[in-house]
mmCIF file of C-alpha atoms in Angstrom:
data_model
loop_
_atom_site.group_PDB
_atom_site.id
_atom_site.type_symbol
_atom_site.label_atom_id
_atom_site.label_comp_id
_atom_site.label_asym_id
_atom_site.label_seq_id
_atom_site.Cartn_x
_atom_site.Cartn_y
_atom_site.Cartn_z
ATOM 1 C CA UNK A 1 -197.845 412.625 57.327
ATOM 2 C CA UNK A 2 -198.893 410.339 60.024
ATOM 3 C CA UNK A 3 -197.690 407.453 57.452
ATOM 4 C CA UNK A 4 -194.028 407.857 58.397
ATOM 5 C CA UNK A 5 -195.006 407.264 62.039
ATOM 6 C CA UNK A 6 -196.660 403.819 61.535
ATOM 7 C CA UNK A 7 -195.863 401.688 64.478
ATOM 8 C CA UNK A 8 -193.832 398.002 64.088
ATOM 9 C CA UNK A 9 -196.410 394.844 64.126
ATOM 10 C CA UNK A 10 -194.620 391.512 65.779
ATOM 11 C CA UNK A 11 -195.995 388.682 63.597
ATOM 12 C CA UNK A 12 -194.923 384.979 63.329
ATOM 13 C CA UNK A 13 -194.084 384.062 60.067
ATOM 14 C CA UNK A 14 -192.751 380.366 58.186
ATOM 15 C CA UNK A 15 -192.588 379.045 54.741
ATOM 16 C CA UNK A 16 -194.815 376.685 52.592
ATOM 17 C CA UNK A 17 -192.842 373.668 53.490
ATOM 18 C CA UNK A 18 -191.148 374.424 56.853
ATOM 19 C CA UNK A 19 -192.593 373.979 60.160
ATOM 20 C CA UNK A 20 -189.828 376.496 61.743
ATOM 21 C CA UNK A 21 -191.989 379.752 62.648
ATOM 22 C CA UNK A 22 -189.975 383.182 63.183
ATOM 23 C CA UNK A 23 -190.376 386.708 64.465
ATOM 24 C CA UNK A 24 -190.662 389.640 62.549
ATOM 25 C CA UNK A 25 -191.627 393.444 63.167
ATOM 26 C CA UNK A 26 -192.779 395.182 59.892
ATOM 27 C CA UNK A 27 -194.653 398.650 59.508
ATOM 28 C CA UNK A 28 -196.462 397.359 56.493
ATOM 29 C CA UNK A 29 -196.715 394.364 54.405
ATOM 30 C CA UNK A 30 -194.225 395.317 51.661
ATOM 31 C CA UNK A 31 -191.975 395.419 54.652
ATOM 32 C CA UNK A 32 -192.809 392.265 55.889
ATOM 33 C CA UNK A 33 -192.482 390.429 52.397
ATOM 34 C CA UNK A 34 -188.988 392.007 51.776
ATOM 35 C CA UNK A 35 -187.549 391.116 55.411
ATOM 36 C CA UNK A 36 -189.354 387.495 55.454
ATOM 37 C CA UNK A 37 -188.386 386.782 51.560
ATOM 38 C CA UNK A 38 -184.394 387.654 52.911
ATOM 39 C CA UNK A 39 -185.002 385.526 56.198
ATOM 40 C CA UNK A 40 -186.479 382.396 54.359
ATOM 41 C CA UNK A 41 -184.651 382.912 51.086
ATOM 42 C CA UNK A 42 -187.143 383.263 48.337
ATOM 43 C CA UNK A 43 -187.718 385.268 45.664
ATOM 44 C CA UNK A 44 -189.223 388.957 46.084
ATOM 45 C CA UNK A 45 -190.715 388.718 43.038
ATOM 46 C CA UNK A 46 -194.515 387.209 43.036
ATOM 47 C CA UNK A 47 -193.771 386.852 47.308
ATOM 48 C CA UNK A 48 -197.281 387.000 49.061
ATOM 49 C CA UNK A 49 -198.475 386.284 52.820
ATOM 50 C CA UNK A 50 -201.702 384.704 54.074
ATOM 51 C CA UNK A 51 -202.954 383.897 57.364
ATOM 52 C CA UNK A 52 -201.926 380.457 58.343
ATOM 53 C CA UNK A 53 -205.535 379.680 59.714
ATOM 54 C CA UNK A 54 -207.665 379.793 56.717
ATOM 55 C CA UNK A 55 -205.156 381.272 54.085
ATOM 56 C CA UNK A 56 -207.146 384.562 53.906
ATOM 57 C CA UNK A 57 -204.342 387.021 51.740
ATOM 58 C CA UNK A 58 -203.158 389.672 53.975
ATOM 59 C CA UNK A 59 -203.659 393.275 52.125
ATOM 60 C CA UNK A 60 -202.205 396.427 53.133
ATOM 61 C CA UNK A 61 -205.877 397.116 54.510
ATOM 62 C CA UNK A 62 -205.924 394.528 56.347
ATOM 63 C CA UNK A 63 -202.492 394.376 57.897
ATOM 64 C CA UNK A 64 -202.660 396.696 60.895
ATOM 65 C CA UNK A 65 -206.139 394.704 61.868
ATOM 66 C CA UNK A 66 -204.016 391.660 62.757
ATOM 67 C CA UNK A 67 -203.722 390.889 66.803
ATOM 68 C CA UNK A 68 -199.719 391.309 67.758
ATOM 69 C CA UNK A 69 -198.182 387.436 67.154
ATOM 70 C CA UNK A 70 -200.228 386.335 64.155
ATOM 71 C CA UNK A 71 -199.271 383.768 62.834
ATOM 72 C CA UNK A 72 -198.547 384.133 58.801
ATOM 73 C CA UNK A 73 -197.282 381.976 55.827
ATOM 74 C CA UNK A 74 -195.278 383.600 53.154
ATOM 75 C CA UNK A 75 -195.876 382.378 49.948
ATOM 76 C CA UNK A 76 -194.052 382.227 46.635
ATOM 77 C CA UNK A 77 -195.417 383.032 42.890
ATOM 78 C CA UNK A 78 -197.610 380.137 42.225
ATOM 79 C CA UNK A 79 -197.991 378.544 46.007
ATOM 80 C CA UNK A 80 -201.682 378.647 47.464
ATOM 81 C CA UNK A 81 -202.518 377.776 51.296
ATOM 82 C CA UNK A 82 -206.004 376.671 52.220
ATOM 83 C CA UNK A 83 -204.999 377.310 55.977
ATOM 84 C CA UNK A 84 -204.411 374.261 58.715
ATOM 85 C CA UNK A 85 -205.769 371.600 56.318
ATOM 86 C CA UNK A 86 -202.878 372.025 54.286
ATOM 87 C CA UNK A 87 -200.680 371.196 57.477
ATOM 88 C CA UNK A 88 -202.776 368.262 58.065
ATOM 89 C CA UNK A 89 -202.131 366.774 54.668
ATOM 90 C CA UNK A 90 -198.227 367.406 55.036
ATOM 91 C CA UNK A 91 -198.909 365.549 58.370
ATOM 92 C CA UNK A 92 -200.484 362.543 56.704
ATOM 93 C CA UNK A 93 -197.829 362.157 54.886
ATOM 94 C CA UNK A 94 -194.598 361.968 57.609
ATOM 95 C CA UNK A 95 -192.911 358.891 56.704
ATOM 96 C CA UNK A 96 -190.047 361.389 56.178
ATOM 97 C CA UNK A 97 -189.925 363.166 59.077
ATOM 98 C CA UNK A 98 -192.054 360.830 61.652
ATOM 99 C CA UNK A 99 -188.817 360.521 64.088
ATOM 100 C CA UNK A 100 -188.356 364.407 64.375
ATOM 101 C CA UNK A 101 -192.655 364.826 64.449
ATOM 102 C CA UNK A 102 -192.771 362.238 67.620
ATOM 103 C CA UNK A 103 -190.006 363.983 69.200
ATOM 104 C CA UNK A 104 -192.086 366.839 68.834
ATOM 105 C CA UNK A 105 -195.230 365.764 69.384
ATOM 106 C CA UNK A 106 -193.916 364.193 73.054
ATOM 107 C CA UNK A 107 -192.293 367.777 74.177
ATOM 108 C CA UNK A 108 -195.230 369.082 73.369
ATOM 109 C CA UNK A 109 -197.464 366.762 75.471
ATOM 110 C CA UNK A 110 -194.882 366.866 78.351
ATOM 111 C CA UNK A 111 -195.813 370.742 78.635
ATOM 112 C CA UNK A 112 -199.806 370.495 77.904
ATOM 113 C CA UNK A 113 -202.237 371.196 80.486
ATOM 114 C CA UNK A 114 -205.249 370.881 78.498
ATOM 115 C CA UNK A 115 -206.723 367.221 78.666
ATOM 116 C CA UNK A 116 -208.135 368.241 75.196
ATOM 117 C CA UNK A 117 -204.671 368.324 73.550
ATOM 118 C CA UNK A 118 -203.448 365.604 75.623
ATOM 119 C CA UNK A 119 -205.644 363.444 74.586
ATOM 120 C CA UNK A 120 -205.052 364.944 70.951
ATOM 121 C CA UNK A 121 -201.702 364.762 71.332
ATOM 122 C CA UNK A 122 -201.464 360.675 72.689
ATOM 123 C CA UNK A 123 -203.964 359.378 69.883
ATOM 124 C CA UNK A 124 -201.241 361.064 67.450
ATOM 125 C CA UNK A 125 -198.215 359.727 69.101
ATOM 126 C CA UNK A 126 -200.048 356.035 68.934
ATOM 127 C CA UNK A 127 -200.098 356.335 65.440
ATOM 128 C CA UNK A 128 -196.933 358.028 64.745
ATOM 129 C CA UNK A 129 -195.271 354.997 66.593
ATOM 130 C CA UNK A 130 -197.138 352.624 64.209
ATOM 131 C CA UNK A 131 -194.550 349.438 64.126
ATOM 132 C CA UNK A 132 -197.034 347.360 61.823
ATOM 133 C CA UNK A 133 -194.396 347.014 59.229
ATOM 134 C CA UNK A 134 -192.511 344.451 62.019
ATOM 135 C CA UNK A 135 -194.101 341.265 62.588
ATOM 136 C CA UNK A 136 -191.601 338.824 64.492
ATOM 137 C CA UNK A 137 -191.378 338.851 68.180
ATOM 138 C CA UNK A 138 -187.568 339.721 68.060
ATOM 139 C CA UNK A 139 -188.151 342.627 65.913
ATOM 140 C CA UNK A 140 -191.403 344.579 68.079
ATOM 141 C CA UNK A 141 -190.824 342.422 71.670
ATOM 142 C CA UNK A 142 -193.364 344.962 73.321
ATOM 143 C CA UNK A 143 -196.101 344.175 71.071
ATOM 144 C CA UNK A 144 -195.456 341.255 72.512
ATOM 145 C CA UNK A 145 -196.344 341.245 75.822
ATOM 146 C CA UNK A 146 -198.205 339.576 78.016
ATOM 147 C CA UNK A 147 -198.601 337.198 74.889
ATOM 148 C CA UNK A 148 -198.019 333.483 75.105
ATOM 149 C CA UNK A 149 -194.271 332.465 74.294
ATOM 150 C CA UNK A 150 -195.379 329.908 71.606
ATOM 151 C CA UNK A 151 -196.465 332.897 69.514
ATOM 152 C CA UNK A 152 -193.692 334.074 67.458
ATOM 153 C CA UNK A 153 -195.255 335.924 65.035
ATOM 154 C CA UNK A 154 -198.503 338.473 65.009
ATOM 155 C CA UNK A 155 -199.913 337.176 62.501
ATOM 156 C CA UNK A 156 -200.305 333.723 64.061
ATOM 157 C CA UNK A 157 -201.180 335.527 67.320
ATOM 158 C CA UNK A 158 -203.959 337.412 65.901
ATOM 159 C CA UNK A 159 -204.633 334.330 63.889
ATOM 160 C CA UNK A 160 -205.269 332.634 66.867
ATOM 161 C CA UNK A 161 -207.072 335.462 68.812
ATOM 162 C CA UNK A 162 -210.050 335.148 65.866
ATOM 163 C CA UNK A 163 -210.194 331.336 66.062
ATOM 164 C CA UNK A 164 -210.815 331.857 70.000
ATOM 165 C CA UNK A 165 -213.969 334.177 69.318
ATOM 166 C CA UNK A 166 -215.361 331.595 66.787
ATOM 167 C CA UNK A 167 -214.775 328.777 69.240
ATOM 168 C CA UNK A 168 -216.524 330.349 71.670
ATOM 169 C CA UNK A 169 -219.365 330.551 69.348
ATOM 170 C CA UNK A 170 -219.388 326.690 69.055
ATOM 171 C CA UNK A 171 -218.913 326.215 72.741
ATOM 172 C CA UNK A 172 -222.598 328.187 73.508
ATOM 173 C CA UNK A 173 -224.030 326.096 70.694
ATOM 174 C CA UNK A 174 -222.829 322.793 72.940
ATOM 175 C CA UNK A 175 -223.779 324.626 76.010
ATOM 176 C CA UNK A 176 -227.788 325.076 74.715
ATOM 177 C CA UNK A 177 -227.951 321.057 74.628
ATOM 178 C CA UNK A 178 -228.284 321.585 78.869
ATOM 179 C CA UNK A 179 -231.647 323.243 77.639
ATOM 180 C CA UNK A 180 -232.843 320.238 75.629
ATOM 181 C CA UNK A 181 -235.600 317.825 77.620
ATOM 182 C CA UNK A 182 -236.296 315.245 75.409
ATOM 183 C CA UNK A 183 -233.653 312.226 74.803
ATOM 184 C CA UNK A 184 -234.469 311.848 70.727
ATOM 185 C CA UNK A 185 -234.287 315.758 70.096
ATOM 186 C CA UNK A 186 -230.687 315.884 72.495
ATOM 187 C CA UNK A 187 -229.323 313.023 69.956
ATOM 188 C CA UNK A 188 -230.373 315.074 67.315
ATOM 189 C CA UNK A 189 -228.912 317.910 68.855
ATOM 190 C CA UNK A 190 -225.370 316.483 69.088
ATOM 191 C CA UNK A 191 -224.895 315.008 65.984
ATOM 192 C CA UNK A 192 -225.862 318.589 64.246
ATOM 193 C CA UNK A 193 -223.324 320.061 66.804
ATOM 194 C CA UNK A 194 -220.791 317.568 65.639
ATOM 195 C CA UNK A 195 -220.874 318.759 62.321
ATOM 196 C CA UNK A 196 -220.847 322.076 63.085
ATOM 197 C CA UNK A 197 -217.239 321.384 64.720
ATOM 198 C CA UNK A 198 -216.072 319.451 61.792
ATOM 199 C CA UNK A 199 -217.243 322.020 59.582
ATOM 200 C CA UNK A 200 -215.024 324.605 61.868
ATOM 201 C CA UNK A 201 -211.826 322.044 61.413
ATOM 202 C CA UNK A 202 -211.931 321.840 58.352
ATOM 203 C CA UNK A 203 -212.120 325.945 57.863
ATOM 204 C CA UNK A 204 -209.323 326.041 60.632
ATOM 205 C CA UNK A 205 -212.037 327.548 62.851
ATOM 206 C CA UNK A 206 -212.103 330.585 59.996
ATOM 207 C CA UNK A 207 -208.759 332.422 61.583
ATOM 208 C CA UNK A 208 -208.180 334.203 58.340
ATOM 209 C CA UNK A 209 -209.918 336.970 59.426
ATOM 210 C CA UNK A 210 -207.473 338.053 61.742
ATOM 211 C CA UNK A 211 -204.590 337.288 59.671
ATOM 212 C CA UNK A 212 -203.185 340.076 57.712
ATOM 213 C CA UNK A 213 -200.755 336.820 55.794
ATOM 214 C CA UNK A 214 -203.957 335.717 54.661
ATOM 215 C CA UNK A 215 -205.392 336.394 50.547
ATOM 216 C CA UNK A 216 -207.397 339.187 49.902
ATOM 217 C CA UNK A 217 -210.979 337.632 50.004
ATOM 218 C CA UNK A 218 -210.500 335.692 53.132
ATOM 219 C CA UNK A 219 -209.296 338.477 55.397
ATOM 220 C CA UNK A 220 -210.583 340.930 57.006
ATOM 221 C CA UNK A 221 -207.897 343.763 57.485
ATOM 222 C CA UNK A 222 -205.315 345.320 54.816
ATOM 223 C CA UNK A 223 -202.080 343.670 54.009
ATOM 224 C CA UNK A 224 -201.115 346.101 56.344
ATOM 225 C CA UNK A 225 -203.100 345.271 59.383
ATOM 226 C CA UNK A 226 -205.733 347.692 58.805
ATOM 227 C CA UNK A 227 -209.367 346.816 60.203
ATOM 228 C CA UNK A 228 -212.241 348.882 59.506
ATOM 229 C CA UNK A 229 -215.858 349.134 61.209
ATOM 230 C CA UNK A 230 -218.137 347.117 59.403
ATOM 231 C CA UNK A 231 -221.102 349.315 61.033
ATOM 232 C CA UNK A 232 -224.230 347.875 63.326
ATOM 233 C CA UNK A 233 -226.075 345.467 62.154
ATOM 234 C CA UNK A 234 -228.740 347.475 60.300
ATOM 235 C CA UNK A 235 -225.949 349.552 58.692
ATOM 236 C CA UNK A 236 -224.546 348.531 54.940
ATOM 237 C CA UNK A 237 -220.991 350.986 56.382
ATOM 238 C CA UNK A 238 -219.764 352.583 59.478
ATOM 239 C CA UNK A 239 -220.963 356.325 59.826
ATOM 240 C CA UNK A 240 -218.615 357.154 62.378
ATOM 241 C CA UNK A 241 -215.316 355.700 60.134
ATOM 242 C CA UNK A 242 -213.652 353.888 63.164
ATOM 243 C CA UNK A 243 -210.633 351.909 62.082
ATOM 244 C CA UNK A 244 -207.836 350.645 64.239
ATOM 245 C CA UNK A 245 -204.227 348.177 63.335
ATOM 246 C CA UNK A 246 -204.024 345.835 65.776
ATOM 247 C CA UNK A 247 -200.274 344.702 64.459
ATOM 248 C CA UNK A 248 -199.376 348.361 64.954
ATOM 249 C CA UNK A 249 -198.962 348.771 68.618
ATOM 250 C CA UNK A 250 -199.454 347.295 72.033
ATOM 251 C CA UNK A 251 -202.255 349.253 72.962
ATOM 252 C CA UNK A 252 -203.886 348.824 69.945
ATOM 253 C CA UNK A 253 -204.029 345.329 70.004
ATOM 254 C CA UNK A 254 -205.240 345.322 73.133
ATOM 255 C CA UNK A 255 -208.279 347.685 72.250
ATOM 256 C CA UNK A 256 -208.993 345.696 69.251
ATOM 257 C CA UNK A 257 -210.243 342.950 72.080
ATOM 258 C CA UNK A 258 -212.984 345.231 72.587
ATOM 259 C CA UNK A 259 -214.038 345.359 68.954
ATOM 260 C CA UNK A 260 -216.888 343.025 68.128
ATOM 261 C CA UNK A 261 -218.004 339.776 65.411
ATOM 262 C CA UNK A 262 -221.117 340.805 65.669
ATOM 263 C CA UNK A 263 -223.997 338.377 64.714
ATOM 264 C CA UNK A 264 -226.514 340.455 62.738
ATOM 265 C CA UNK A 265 -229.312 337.511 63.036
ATOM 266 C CA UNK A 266 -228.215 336.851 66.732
ATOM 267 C CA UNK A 267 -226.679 333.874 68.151
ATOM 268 C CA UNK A 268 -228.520 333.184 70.906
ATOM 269 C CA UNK A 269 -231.892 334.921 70.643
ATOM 270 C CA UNK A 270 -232.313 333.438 66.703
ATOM 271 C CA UNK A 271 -229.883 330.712 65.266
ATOM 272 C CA UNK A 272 -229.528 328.540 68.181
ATOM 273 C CA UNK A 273 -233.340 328.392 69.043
ATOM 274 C CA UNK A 274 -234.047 328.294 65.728
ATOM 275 C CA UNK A 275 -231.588 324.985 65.807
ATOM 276 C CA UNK A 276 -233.073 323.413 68.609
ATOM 277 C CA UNK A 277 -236.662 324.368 66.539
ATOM 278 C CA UNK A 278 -235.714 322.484 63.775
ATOM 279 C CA UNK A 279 -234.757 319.470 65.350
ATOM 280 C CA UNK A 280 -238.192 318.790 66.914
ATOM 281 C CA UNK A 281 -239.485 317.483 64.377
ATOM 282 C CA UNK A 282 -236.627 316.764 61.965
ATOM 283 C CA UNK A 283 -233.668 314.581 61.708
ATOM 284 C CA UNK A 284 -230.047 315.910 61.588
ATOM 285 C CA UNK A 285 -229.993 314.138 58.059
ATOM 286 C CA UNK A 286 -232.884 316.948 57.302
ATOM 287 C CA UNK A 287 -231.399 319.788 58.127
ATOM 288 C CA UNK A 288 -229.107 322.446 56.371
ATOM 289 C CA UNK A 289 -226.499 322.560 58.531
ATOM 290 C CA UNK A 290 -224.192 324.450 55.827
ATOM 291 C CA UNK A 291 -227.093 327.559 56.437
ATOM 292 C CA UNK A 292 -226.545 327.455 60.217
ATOM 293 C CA UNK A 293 -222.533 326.939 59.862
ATOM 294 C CA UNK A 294 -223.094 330.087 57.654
ATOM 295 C CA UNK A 295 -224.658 332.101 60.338
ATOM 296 C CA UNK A 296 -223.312 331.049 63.471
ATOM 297 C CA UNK A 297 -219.355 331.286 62.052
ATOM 298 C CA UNK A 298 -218.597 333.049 59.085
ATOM 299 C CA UNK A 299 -218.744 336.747 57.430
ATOM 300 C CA UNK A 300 -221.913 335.556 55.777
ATOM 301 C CA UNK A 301 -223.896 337.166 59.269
ATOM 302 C CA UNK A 302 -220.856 338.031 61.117
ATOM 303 C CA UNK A 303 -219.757 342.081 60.901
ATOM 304 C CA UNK A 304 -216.809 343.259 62.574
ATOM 305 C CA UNK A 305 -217.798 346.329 64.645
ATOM 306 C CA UNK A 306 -215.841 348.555 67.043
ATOM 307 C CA UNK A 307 -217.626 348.634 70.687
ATOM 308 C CA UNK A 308 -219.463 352.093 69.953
ATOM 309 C CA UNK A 309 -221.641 350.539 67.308
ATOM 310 C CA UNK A 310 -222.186 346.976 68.636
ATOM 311 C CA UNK A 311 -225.873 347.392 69.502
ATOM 312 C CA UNK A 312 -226.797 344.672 72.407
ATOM 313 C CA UNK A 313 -230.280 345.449 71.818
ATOM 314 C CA UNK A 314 -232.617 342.914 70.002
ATOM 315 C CA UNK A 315 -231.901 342.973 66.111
ATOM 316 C CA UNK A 316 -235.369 342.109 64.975
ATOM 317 C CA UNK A 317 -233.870 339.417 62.610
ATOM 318 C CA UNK A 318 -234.753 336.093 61.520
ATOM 319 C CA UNK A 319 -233.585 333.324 59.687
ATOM 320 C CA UNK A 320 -234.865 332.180 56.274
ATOM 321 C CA UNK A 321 -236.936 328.717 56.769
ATOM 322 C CA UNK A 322 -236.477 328.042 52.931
ATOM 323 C CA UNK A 323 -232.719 327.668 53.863
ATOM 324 C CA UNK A 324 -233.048 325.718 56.975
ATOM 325 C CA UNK A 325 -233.949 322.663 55.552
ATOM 326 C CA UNK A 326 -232.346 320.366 52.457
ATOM 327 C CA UNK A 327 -234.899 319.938 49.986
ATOM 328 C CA UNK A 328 -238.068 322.329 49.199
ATOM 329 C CA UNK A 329 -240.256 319.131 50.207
ATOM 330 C CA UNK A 330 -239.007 319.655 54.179
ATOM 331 C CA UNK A 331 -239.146 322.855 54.051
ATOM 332 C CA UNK A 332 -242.736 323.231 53.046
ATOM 333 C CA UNK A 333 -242.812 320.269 56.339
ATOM 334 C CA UNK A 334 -241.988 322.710 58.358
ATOM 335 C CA UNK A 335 -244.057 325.530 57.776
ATOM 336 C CA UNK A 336 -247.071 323.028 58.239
ATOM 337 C CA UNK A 337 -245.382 321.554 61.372
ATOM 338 C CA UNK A 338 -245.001 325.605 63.311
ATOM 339 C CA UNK A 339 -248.314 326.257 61.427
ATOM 340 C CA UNK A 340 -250.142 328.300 64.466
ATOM 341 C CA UNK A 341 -246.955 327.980 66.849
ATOM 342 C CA UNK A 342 -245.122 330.588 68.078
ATOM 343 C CA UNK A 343 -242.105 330.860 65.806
ATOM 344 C CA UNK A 344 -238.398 331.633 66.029
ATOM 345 C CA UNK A 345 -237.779 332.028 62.638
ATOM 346 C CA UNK A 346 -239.768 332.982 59.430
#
């Protein structure tokens, strides 16, 4: 008899597809499927709820063991929920809806005290904002900024940005020739470097990377701007995933200056020794420049690598002696030369 005295149980309740929750008070769930069906307009017939978390089915048992304000999903015949992942898949997916989702998504971090869900909350707005469809400076002038005038698109910006790194790789190469003491070895030393900048003009200093514009092979990112960790050097992928669009944003662009072209056989500790090496006892004319063009400047050594996983640690890695040199004859010359010397390379 106690049956017909069942007390009301507030619960939140939404559809499959609608974001819009609403409150109901239902003694059991027959009730609540019959006033929520009427409320959200769906058929009675096949009508079940779940809990929104983790889709568990919500029985008549288990009904009155829900806290007050749970939050539900009413389902129709047919319709499954696997709980919040299925919101997170909707939410990949908001080209639709992205205007009324920022809107959202900025009253909601106007309100938020937790630095937890603020931070949650910005990193979601920053890609919700993406504007890497736009690429002239009249159409995304905030990307923009702080960028040289002369720049009118971001492809040639970025473009550019790459073919600074790489020129500051040829610019320490120059720099080590302050290191050289003897006159013959210096000469050497220049001509090699000489080279080594035509070699870069004639590969336009290798700013394809950067440059979404660019074909498939000879870029680095998506058609779309996307850039993905390459992973440390000892890594074949990235195990943390990072990926960023520098043409997207602003602030992304920015950050992307931290990201790294990371020499897996290092630039200064291996190639450029091993250079100088080389040239002791060997003409330019002798030497396989195309080997040390190869992994001073191009993806052939380079890896691009957000900041968490650019180790500045010693890599342990050496160049390959067989390739330093033109012909087999000078490079078994130069394993009798370092025979019993302390060697850069091996």
């Amino acid at each position: 008899m106690f049956g017909f005295f069942k007390k009301n149980k507030p619960v939140k309740i939404r559809g499959y597809s609608g974001d819009r929750k609403y409150g109901i008070a239902s003694k059991d769930v027959k009730e609540l499927i019959k006033k929520g069906c009427k409320l959200l307009q769906l058929p009675l017939s096949g009508a079940h709820v779940c809990l929104y978390e983790d889709g568990t089915i919500v029985t008549e048992e288990f009904f009155p063991t829900l806290p007050d304000n749970c939050e539900l999903v009413l389902l129709s015949r047919g319709q499954t929920w696997s709980g919040v992942v299925c919101d997170i898949g909707r939410l990949l997916n908001t080209d639709r809806h992205a205007d009324g989702l920022i809107e959202a998504a900025k009253g909601l971090l106007a309100d938020e005290k937790s630095f937890k869900r603020r931070k949650v909350l910005t990193d979601l707005l920053q890609n919700l904002e993406d504007r890497s469809d736009l690429e002239s400076r009249e159409e995304d002038e905030d990307w923009f900024t702080g960028v040289d005038v002369r720049f009118k698109t971001k492809s040639a910006y970025m473009k550019y940005n790459c073919e600074s790194r790489i020129r500051g790789y040829m610019k320490e190469v120059d720099n080590a020739t302050n290191s050289i003491q003897k006159a013959k070895v210096k000469e050497e030393f220049l001509k090699a470097s000489k080279c080594l900048v035509e070699m870069l003009k004639n590969d336009k200093y290798n700013g394809k990377y950067f440059d979404r514009t660019e074909k498939e092979s000879g870029r680095l990112c998506t058609k779309e701007g996307w850039f993905t960790c390459q992973g440390s050097f000892e890594q074949k992928l990235c195990q943390l995933l990072h990926s960023i669009n520098p043409y997207g944003s602003r602030e992304s662009r920015i950050v992307f200056s931290t990201w790294n072209l990371d020499h897996r056989i290092e630039k200064k500790r291996t190639i450029i020794p091993a250079l100088l090496e080389a040239l002791q006892t060997h003409k330019t004319a002798d030497i396989n420049l195309n080997y040390f063009y190869q992994m001073l400047f191009t993806r052939e050594n380079l890896k691009l690598v957000h900041i968490v996983c650019h180790k500045k640690g010693a890599h342990d890695l050496t160049c390959d002696t067989n390739k330093m040199f033109r012909t087999s004859k000078n490079a078994r010359k130069a394993k009798e030369d370092t025979k019993g010397k302390k060697k850069h390379c091996t």
